[in-house]
PDB file of C-alpha atoms in Angstrom:
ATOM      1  CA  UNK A   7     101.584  66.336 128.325  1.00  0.00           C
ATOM      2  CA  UNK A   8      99.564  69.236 127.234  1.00  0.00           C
ATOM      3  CA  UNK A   9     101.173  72.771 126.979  1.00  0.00           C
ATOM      4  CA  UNK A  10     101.276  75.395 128.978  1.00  0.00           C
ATOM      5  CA  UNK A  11      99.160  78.434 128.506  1.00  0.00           C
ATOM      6  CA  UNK A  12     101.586  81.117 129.631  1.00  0.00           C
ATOM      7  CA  UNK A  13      98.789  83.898 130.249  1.00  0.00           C
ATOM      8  CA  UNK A  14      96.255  81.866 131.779  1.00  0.00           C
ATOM      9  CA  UNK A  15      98.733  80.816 133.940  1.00  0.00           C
ATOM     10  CA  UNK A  16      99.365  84.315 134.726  1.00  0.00           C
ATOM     11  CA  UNK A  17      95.633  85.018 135.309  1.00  0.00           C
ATOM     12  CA  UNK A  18      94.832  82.099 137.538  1.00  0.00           C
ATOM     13  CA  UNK A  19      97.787  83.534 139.478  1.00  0.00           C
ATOM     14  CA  UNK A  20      96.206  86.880 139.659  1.00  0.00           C
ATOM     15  CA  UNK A  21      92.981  85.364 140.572  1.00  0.00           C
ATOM     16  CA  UNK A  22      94.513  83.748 143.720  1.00  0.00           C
ATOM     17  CA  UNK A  23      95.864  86.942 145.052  1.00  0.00           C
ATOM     18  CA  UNK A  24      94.606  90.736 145.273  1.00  0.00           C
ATOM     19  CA  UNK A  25      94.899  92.611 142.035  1.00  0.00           C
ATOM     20  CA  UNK A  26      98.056  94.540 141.919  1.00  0.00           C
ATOM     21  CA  UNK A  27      97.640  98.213 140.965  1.00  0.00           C
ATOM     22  CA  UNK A  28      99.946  98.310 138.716  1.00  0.00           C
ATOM     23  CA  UNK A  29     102.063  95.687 135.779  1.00  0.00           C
ATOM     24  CA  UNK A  30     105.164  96.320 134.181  1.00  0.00           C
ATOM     25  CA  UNK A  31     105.815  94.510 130.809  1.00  0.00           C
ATOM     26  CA  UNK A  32     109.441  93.807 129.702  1.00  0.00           C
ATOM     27  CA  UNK A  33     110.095  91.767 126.337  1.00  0.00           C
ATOM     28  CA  UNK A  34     113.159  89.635 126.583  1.00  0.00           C
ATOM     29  CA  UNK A  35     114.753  92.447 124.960  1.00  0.00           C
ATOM     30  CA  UNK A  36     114.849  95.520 127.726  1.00  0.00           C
ATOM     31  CA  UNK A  37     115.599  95.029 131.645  1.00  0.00           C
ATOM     32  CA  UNK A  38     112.629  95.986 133.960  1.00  0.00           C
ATOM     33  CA  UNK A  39     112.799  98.531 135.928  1.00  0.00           C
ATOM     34  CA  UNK A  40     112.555  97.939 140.166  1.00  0.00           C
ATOM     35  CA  UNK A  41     108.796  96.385 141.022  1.00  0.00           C
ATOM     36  CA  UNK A  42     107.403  98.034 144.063  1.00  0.00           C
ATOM     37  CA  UNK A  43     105.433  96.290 146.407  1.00  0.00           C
ATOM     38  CA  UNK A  44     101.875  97.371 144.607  1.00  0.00           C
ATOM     39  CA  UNK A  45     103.458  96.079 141.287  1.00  0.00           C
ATOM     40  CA  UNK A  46     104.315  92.659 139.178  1.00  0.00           C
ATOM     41  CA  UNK A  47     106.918  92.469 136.481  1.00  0.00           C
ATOM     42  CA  UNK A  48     105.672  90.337 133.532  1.00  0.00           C
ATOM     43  CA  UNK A  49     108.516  89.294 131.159  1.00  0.00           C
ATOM     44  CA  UNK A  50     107.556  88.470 127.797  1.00  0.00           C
ATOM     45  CA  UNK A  51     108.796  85.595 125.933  1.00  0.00           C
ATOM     46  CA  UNK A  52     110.053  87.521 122.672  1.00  0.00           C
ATOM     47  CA  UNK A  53     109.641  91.295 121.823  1.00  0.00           C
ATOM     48  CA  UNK A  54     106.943  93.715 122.307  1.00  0.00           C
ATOM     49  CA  UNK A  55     106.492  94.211 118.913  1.00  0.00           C
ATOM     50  CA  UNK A  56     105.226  90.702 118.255  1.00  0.00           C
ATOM     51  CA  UNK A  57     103.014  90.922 121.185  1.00  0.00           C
ATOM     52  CA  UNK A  58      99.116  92.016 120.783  1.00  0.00           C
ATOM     53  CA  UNK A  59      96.491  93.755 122.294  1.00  0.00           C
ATOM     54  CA  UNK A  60      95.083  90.387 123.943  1.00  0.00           C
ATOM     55  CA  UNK A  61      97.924  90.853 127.291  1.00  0.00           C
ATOM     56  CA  UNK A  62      97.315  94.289 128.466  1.00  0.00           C
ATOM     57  CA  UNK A  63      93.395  93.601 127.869  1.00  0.00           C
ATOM     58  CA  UNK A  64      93.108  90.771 130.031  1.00  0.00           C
ATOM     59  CA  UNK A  65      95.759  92.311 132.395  1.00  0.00           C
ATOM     60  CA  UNK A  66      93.289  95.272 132.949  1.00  0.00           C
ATOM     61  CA  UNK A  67      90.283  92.916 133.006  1.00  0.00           C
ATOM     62  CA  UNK A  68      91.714  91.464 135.607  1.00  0.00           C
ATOM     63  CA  UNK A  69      91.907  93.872 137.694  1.00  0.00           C
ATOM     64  CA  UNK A  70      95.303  95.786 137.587  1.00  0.00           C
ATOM     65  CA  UNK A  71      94.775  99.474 137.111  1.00  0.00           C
ATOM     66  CA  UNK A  72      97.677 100.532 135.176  1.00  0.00           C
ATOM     67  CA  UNK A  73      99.711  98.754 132.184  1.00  0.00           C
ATOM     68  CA  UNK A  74     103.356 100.111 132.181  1.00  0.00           C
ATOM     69  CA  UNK A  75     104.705  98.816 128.860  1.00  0.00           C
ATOM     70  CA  UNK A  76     109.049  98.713 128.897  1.00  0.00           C
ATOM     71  CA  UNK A  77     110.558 100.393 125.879  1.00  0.00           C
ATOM     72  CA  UNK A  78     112.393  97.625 123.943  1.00  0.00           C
ATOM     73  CA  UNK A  79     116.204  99.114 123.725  1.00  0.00           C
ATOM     74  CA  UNK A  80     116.418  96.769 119.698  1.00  0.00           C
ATOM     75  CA  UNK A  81     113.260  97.740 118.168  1.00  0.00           C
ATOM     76  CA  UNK A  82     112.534 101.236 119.942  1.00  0.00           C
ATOM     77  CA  UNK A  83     110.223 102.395 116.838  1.00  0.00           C
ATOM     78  CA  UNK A  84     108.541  99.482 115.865  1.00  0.00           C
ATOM     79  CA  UNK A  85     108.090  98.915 120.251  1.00  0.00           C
ATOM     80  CA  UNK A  86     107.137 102.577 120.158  1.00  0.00           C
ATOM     81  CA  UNK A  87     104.078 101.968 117.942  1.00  0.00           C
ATOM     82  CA  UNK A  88     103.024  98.981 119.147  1.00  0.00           C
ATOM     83  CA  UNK A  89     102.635 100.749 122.511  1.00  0.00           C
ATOM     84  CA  UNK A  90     100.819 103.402 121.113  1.00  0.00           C
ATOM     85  CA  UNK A  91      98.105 101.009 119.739  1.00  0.00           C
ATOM     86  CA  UNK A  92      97.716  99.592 122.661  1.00  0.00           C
ATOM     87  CA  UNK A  93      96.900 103.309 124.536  1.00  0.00           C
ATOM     88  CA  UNK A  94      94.637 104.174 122.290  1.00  0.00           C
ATOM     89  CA  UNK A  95      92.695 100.949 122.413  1.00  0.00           C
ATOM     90  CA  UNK A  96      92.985 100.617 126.201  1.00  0.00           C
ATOM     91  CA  UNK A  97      92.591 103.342 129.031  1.00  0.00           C
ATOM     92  CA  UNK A  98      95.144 102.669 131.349  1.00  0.00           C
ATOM     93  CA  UNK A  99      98.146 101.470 129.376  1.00  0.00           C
ATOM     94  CA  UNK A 100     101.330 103.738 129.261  1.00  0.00           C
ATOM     95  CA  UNK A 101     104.895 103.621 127.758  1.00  0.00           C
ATOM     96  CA  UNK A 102     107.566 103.721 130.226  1.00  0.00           C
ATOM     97  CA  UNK A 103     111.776 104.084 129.360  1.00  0.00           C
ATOM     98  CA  UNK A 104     113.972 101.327 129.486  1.00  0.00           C
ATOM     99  CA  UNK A 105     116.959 102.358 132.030  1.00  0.00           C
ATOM    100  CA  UNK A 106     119.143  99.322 132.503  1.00  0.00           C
ATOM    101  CA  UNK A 107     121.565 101.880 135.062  1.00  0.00           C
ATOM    102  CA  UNK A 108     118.651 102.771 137.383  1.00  0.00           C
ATOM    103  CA  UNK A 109     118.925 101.164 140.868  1.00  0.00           C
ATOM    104  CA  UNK A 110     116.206 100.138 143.085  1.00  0.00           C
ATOM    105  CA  UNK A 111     114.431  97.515 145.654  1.00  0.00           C
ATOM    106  CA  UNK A 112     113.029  95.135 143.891  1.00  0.00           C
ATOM    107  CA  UNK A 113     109.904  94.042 146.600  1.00  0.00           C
ATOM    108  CA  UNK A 114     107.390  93.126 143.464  1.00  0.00           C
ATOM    109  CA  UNK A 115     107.005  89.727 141.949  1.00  0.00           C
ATOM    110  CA  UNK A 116     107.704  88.972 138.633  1.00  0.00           C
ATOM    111  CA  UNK A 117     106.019  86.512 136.337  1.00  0.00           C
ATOM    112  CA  UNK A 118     108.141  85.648 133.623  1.00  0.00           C
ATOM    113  CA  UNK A 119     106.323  84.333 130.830  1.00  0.00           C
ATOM    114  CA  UNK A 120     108.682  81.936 129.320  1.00  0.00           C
ATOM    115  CA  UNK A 121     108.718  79.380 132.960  1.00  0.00           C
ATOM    116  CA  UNK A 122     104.979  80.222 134.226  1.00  0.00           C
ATOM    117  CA  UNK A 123     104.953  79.012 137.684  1.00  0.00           C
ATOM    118  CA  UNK A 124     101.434  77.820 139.378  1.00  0.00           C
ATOM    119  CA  UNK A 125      99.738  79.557 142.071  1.00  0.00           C
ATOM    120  CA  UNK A 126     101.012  77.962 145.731  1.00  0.00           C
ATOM    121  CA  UNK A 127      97.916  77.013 146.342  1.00  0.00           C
ATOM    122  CA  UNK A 128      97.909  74.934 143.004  1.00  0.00           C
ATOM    123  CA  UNK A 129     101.196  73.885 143.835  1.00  0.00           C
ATOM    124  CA  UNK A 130     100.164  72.754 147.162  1.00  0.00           C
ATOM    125  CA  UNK A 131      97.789  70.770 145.584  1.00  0.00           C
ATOM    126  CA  UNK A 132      94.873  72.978 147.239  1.00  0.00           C
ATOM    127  CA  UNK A 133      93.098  73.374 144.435  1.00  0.00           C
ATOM    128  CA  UNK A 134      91.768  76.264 142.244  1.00  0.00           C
ATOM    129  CA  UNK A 135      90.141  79.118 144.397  1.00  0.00           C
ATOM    130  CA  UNK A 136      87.237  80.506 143.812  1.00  0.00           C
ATOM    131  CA  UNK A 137      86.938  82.393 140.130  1.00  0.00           C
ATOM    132  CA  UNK A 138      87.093  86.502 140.731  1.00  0.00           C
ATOM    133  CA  UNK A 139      88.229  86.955 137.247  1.00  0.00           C
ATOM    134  CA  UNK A 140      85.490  88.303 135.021  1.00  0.00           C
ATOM    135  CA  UNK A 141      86.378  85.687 132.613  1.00  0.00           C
ATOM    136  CA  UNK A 142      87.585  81.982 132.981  1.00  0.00           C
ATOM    137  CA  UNK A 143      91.532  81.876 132.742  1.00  0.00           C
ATOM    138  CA  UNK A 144      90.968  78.266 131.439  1.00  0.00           C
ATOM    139  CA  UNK A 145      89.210  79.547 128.187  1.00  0.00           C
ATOM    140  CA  UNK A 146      91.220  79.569 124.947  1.00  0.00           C
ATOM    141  CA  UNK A 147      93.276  82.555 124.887  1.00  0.00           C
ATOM    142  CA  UNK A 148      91.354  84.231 122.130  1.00  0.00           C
ATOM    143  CA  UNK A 149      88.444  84.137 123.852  1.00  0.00           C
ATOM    144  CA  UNK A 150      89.699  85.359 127.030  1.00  0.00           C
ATOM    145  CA  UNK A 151      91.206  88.256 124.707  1.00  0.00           C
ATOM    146  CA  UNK A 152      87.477  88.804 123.952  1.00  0.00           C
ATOM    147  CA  UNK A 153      85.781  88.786 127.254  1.00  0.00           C
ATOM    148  CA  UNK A 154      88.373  91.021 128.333  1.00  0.00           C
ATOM    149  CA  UNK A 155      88.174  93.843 125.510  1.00  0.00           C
ATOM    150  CA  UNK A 156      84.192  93.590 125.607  1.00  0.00           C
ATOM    151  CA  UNK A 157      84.461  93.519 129.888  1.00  0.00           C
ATOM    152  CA  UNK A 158      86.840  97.018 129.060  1.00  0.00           C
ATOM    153  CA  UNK A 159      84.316  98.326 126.612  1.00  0.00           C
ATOM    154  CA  UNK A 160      81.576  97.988 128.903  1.00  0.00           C
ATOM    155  CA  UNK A 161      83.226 100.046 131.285  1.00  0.00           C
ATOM    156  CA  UNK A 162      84.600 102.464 128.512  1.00  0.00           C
ATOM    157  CA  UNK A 163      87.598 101.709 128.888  1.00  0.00           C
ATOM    158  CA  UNK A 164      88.666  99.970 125.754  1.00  0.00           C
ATOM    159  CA  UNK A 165      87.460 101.928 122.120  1.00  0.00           C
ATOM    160  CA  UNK A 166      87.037  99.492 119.972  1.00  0.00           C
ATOM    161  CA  UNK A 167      87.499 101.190 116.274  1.00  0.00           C
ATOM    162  CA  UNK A 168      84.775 100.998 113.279  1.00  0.00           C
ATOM    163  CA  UNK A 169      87.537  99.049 111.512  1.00  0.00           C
ATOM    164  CA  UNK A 170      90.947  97.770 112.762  1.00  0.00           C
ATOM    165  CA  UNK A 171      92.681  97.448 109.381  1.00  0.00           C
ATOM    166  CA  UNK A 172      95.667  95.483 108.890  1.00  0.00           C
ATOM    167  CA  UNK A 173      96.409  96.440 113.016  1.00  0.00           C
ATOM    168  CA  UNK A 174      96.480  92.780 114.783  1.00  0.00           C
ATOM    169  CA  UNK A 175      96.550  89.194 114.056  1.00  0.00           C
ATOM    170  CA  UNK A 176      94.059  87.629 111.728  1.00  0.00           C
ATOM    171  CA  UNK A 177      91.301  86.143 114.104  1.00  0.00           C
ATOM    172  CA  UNK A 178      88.584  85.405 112.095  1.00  0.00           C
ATOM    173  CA  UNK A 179      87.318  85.034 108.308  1.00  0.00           C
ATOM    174  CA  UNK A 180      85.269  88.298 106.935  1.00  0.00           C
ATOM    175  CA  UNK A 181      82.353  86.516 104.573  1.00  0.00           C
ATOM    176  CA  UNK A 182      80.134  88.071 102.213  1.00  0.00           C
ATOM    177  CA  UNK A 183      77.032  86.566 100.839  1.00  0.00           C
ATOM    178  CA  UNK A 184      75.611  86.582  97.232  1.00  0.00           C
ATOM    179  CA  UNK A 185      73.000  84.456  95.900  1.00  0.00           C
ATOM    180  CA  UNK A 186      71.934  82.806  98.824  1.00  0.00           C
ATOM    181  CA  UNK A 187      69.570  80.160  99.270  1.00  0.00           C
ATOM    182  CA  UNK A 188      69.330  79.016 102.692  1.00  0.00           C
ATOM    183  CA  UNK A 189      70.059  75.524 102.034  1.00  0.00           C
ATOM    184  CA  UNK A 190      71.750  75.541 104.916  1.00  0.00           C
ATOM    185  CA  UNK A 191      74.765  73.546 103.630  1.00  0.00           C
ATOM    186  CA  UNK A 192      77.660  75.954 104.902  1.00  0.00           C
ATOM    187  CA  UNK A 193      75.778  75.879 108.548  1.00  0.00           C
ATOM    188  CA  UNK A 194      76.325  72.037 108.487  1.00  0.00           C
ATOM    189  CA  UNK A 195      79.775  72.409 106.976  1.00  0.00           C
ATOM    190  CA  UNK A 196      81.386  74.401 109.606  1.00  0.00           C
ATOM    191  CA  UNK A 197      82.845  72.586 112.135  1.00  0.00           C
ATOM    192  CA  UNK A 198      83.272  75.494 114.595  1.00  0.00           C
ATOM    193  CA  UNK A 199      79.215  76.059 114.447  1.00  0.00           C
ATOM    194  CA  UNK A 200      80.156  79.551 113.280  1.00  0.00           C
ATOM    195  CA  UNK A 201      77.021  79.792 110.715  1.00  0.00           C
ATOM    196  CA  UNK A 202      74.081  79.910 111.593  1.00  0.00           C
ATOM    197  CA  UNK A 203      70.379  79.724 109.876  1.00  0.00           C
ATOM    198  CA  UNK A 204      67.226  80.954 111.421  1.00  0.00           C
ATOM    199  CA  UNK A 205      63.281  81.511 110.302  1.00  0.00           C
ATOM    200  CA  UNK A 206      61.169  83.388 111.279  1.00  0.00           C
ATOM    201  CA  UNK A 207      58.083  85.604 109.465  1.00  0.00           C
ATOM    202  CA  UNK A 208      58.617  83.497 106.013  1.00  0.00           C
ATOM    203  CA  UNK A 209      62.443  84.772 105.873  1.00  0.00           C
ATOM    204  CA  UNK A 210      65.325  82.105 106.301  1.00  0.00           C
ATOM    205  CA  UNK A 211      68.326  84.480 107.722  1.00  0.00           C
ATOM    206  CA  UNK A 212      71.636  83.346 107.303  1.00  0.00           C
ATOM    207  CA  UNK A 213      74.310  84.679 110.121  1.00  0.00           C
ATOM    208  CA  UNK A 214      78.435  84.766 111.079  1.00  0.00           C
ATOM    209  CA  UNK A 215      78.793  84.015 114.600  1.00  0.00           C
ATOM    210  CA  UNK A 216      82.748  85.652 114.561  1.00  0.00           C
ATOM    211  CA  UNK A 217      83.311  84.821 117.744  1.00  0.00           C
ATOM    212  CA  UNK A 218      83.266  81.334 116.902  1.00  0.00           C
ATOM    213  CA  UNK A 219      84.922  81.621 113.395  1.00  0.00           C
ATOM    214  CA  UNK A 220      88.425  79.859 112.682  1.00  0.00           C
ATOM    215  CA  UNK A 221      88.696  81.329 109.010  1.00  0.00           C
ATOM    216  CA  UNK A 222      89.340  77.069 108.167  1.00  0.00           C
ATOM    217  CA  UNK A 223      86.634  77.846 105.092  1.00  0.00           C
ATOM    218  CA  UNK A 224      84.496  75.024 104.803  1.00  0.00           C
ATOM    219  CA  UNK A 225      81.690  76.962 104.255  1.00  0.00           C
ATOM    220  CA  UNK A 226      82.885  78.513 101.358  1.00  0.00           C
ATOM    221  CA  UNK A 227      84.453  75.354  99.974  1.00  0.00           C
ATOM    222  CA  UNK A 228      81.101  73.355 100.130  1.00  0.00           C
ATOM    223  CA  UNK A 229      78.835  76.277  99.790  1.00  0.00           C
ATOM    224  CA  UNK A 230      76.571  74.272  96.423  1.00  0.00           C
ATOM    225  CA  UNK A 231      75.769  78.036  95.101  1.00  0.00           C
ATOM    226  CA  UNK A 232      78.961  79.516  95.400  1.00  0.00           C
ATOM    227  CA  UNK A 233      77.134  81.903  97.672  1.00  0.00           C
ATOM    228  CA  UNK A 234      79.801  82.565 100.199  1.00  0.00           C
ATOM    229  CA  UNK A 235      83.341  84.375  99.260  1.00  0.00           C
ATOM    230  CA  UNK A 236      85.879  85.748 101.955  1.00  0.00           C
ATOM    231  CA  UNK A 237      86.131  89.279 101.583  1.00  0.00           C
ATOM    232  CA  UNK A 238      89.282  89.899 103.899  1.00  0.00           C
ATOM    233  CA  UNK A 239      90.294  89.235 107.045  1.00  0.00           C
ATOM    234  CA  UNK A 240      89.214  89.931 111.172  1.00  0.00           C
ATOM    235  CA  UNK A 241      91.537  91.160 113.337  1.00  0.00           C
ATOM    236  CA  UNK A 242      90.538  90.946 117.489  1.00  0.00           C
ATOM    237  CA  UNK A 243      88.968  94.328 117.539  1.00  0.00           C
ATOM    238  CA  UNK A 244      86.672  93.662 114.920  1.00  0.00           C
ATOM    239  CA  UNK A 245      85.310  90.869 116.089  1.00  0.00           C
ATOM    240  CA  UNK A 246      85.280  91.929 120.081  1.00  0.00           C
ATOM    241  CA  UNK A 247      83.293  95.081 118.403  1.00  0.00           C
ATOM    242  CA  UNK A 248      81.228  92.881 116.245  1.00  0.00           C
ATOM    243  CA  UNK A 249      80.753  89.457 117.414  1.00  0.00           C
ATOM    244  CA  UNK A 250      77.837  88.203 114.668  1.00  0.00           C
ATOM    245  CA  UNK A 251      76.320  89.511 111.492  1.00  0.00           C
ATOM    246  CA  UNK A 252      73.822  89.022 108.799  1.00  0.00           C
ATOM    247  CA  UNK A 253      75.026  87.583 105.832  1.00  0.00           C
ATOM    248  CA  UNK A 254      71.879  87.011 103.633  1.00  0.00           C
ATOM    249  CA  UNK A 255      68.063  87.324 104.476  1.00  0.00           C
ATOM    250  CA  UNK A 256      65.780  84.701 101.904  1.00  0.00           C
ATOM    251  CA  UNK A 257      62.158  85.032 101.902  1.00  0.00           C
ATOM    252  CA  UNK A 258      61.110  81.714 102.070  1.00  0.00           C
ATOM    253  CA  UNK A 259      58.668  78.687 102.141  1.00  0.00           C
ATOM    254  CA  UNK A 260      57.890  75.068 102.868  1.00  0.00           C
ATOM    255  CA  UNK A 261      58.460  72.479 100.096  1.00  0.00           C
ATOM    256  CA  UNK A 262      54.775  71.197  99.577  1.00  0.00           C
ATOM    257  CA  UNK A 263      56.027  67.727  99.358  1.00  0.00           C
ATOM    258  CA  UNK A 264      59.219  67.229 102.057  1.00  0.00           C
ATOM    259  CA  UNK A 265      58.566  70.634 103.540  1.00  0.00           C
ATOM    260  CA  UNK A 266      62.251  72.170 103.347  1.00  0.00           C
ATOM    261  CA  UNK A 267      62.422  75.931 103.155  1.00  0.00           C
ATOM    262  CA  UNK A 268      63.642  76.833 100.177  1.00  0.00           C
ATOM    263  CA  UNK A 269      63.273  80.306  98.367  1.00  0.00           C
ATOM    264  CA  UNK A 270      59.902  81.234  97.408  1.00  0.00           C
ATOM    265  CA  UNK A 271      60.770  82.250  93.963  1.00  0.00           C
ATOM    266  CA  UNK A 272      61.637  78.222  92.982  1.00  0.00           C
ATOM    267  CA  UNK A 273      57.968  77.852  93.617  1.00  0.00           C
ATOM    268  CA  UNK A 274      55.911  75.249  95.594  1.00  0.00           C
ATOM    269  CA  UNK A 275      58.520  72.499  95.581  1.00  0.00           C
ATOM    270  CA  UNK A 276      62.330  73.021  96.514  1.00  0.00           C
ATOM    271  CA  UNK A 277      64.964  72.174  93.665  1.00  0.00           C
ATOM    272  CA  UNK A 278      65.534  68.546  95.100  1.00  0.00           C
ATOM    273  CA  UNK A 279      61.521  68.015  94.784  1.00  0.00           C
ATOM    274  CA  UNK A 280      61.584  69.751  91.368  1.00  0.00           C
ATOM    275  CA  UNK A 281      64.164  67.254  89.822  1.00  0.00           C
ATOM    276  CA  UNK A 282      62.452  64.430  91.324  1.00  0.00           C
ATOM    277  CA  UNK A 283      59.041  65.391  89.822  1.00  0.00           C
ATOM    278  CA  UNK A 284      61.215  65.649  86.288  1.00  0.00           C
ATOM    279  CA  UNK A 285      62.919  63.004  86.506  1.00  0.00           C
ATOM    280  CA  UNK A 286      61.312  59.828  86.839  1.00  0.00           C
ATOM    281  CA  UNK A 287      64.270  57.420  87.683  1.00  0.00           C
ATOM    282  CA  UNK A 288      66.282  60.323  90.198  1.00  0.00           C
ATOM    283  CA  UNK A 289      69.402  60.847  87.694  1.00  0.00           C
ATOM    284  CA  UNK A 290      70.781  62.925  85.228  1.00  0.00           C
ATOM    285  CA  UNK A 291      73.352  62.470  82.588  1.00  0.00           C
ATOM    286  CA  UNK A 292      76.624  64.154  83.411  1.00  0.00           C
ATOM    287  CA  UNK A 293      77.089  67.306  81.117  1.00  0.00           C
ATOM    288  CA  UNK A 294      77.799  66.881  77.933  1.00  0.00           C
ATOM    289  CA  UNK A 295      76.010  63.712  77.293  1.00  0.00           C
ATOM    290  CA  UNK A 296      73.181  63.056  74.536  1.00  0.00           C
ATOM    291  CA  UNK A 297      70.725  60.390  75.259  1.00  0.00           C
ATOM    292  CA  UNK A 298      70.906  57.227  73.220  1.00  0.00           C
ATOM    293  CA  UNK A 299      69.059  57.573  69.894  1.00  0.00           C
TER     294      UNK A 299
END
């Protein structure tokens, strides 16, 4: 039996119902406050501090106007700043104080994270209603995490920085590009179709689709020019801000005999043709090796 996703559970809840205005978020650690009647309590599994940016995003994606996060009473620093990246990535997101004495009517659901419950009309076996989420709760959860931040960004909502630093979970590879030859190898080598290789006006481009990237390396590892290095790491924000970019830009041609594009400073034939033309039997000796006589 497949897994429960927690959060999309959470959003195809919210996307049966109207969008409360506002969410309070409680780690396991910290008791959450009363939930008023325009509210929903969300209980994390663990800590606040080992939670990222991806909840509150899609939380406020989905609709809910205001992000209430409950100060951890264990780890109040390390909760502290975690909270604070999260306000000044996302408008609407706030630090609240954990007080276990206060008293209150609790008329507010609460979705508790660790036992995610299906929507009634799920569990009435009614079927999924119609999708009001600006994203598909049955996507991966990384990409939900990036339809939400780029659905926040288009409203200006969620400032996505020049570079997130060491802030966040690794989410993709960062690749750099030297010696290039768009032989197209490390496109065919990736099995998340994160690379991809386009011509057009003589000049074979070679681009990182992020969004798709899964840092797994192939590329690099079977890259026959030892073109391709990683250069550090992605975090969420980076790639939400910067979903694809140009690695390398080759000018060009057709091989005159099999018509591969290969660069235009190898000449009329590609390196494959070349050694063919050479070498009259296809083969080579391995290094090192004199020829008989």
């Amino acid at each position: 039996m497949a897994a429960i996703d927690p959060v999309g559970a959470l959003l195809r809840w919210l996307n049966a119902i109207d969008p409360p205005a506002r969410a309070l978020i409680g780690c396991a650690h910290a008791a959450l406050p009363p939930v008023s009647a325009d509210a929903i309590g969300v209980r994390l599994v663990g800590c606040v501090v080992d939670a990222g940016v991806d909840l509150p995003a899609q939380l406020l994606a989905a609709g809910i106007g205001r992000v209430e996060v409950v100060a951890c009473p264990e780890r109040p620093g390390a909760a502290a700043d975690r909270t604070r990246e999260w306000v000044r990535t996302l408008d609407g997101v706030a630090a609240v104080a954990a007080d276990p004495h206060r008293r209150g009517h609790r008329s507010g659901p609460t979705f508790d994270l660790a036992h995610p419950a299906l929507p009634r009309r799920l569990a009435l076996g009614l079927g999924e209603p119609p999708l009001r989420l600006p994203f598909d709760p049955a996507l991966p959860e990384r990409d939900r995490a990036l339809a939400a931040l780029r659905v926040l960004a288009d409203a200006g909502r969620a400032h996505l920085p020049e570079s997130a630093g060491e802030e966040g979970d690794p989410a993709a590879t960062l690749l750099a590009a030297s010696g290039c030859t768009a032989c197209g190898v490390c496109v065919r080598a990736c099995p998340h179709d994160a690379l991809v290789l386009d011509l057009a006006d003589g000049v074979s481009t070679l681009r990182h689709l992020r969004d798709a990237c899964r840092g797994d390396l192939a590329c690099v590892r079977l890259c026959p020019e030892r073109a391709l290095a990683p250069a550090g790491v992605l975090t969420l924000l980076d790639v939400a801000r910067e979903g694809t970019r140009e690695l390398a830009a080759v000018s060009t041609r057709a091989c005159r005999r099999c018509g591969t594009q290969h660069p235009v400073a190898d000449g009329e034939l590609c390196p494959t043709c070349t050694f063919r033309a050479t070498s009259a039997f296809g083969s080579r000796l391995p290094p090192g090796t004199r020829p008989p006589g």
